[in-house]
GROMACS .gro file of C-alpha atoms in nm:
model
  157
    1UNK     CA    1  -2.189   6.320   6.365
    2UNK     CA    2  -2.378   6.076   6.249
    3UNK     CA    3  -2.750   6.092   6.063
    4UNK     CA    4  -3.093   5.864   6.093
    5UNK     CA    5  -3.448   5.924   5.982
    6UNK     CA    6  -3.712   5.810   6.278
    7UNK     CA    7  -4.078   5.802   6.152
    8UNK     CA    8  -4.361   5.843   6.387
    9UNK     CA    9  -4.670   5.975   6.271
   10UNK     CA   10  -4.693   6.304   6.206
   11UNK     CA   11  -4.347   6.472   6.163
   12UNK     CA   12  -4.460   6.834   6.375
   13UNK     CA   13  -4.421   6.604   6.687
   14UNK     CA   14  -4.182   6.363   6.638
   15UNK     CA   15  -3.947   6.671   6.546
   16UNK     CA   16  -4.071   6.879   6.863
   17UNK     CA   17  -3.991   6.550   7.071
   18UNK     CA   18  -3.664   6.429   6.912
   19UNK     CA   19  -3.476   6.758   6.911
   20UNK     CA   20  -3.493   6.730   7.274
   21UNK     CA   21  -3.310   6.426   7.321
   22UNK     CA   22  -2.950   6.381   7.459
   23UNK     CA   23  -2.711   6.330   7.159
   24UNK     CA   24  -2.944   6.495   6.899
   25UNK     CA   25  -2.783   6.792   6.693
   26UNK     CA   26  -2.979   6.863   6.456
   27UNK     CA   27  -3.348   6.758   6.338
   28UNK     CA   28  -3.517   6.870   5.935
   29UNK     CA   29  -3.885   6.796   5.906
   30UNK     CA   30  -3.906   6.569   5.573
   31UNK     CA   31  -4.011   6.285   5.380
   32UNK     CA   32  -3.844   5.971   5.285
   33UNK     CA   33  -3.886   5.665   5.057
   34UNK     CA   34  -4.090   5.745   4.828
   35UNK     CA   35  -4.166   5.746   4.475
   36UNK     CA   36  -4.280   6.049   4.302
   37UNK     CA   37  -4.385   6.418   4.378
   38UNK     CA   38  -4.714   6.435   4.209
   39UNK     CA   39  -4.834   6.796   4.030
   40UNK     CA   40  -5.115   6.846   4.326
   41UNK     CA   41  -4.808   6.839   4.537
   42UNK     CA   42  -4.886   6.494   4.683
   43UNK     CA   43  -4.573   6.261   4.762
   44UNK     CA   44  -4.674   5.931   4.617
   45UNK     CA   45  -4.539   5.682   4.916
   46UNK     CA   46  -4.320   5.873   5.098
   47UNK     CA   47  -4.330   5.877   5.464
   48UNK     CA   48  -4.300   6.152   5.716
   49UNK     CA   49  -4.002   6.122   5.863
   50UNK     CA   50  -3.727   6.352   6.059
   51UNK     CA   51  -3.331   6.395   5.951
   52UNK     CA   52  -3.169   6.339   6.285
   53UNK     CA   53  -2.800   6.422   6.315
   54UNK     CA   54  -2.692   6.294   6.617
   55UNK     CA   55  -2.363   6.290   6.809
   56UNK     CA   56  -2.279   5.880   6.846
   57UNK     CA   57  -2.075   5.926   7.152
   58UNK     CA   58  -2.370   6.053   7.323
   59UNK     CA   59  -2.660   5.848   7.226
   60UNK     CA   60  -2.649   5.536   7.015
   61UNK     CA   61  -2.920   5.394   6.771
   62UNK     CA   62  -3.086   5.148   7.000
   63UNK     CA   63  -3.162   5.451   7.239
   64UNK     CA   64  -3.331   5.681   6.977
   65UNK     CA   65  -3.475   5.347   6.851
   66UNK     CA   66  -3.635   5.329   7.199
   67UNK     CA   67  -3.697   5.667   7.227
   68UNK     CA   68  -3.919   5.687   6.920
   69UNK     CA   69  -4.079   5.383   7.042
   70UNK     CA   70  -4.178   5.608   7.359
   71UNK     CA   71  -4.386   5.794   7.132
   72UNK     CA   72  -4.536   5.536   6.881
   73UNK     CA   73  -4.806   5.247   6.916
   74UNK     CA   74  -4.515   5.037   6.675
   75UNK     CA   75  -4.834   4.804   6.653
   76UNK     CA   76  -5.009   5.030   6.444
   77UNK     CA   77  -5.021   4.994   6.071
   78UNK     CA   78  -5.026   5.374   5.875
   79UNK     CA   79  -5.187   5.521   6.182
   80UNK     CA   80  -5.064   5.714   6.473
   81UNK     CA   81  -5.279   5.890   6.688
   82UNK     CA   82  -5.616   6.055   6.444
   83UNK     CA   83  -5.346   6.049   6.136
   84UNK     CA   84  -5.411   5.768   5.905
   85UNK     CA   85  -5.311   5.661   5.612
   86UNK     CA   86  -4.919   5.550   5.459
   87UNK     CA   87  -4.738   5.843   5.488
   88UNK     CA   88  -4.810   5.812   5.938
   89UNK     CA   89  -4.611   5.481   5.877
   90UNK     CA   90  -4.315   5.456   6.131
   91UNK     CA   91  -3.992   5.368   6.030
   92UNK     CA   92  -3.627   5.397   6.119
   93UNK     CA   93  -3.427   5.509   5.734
   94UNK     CA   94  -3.100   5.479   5.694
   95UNK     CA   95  -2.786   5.445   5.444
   96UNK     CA   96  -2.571   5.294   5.684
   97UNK     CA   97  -2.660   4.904   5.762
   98UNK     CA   98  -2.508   4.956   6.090
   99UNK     CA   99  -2.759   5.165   6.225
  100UNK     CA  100  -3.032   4.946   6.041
  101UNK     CA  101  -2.868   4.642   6.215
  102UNK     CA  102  -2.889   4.801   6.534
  103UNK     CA  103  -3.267   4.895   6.525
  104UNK     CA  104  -3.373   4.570   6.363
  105UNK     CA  105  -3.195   4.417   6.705
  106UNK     CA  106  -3.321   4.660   6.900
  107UNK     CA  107  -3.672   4.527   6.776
  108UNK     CA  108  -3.611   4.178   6.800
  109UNK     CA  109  -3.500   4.192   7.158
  110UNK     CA  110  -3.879   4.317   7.244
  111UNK     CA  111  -4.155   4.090   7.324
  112UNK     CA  112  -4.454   4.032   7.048
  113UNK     CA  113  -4.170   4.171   6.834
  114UNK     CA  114  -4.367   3.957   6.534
  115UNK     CA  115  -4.653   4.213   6.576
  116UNK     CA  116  -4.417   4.543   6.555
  117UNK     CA  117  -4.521   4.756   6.240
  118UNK     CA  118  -4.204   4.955   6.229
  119UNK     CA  119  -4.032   4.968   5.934
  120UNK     CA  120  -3.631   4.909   5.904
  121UNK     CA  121  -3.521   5.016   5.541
  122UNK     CA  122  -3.257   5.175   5.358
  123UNK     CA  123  -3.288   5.533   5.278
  124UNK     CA  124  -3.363   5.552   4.935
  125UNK     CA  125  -3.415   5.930   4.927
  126UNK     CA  126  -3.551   6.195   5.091
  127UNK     CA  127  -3.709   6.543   5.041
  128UNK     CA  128  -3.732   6.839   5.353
  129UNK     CA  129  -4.023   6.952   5.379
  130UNK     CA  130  -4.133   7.346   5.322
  131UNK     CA  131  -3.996   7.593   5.591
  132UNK     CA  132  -4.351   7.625   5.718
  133UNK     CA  133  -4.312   7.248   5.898
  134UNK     CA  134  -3.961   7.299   6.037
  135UNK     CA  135  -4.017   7.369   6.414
  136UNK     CA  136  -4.355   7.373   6.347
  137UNK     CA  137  -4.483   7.331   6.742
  138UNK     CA  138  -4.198   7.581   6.840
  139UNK     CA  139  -4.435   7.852   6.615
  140UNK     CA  140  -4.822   7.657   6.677
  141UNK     CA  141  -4.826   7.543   7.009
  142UNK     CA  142  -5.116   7.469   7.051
  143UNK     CA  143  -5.190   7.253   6.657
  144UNK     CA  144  -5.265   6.913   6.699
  145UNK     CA  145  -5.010   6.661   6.816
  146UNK     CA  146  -5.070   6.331   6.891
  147UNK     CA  147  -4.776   6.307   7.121
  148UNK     CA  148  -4.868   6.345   7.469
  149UNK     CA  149  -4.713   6.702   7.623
  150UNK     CA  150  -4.604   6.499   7.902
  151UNK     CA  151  -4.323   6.358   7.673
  152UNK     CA  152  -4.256   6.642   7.495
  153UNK     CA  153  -4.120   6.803   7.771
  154UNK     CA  154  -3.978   6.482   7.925
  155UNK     CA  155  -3.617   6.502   7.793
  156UNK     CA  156  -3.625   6.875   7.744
  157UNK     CA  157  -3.272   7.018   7.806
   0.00000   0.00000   0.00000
């Protein structure tokens, strides 16, 4: 098994969506690259992201690349549907540079790919988030997601 972090916006969705992909294992709600965890609880720079273990025999990295870009305007700077601001960045994290190599290919094999606001970046940590966001559509339904429920369901298995 192998492990990625795809950022998307808001992680509730992007977990509820990824988990039901071919290949996927395993998914943890988190946030990566950032710098500090401030008293308020606020993580300085980090991005919402989700831990995806997946199985490389069944799905590679350009496929979940262009799976998350199902679900993302990769145009978008810090915004993805009504969330704004840096930590609804999208992103593809990683600590191995083949998987970075493959999404940054992945990306450059697209048209407009100058305009694409996704970032490709090392992992340089990472933090899971508090049990109350793990699965967090699987116990709210109906919260806000700006993922259309059309896709959720799309590669439900």
């Amino acid at each position: 098994m192998e492990v990625i972090y795809l950022a998307g916006g808001c992680l509730w969705g992007v977990q509820a969506f990824v988990k039901t992909l071919p290949g996927v294992v395993a998914t943890e709600a988190g946030r990566a690259n950032g710098q500090t965890q401030s008293l308020a609880g606020e993580y300085d720079g980090y991005v919402e992201c989700v831990k995806t273990t997946f199985d490389p025999q069944v799905v590679s990295v350009p496929e979940l690349t262009a799976y998350l870009f199902e679900i993302i305007d990769p145009y978008s700077i810090n915004q993805q549907g009504q969330d704004v601001g840096p930590k609804y960045r999208t992103g593809i994290y990683s600590d191995n540079e083949q998987h970075l190599q493959s999404a940054k290919t992945f990306i450059a094999q697209r048209e407009d790919n100058d305009d694409i606001a996704v970032e490709v970046l090392p992992l340089a940590n990472y933090i899971p988030s508090a049990e109350e966001h793990q699965d967090r559509l699987d116990k709210y339904p109906n919260d806000y997601c700006h993922i259309p429920a059309t896709l959720m369901r799309k590669y439900k298995q």
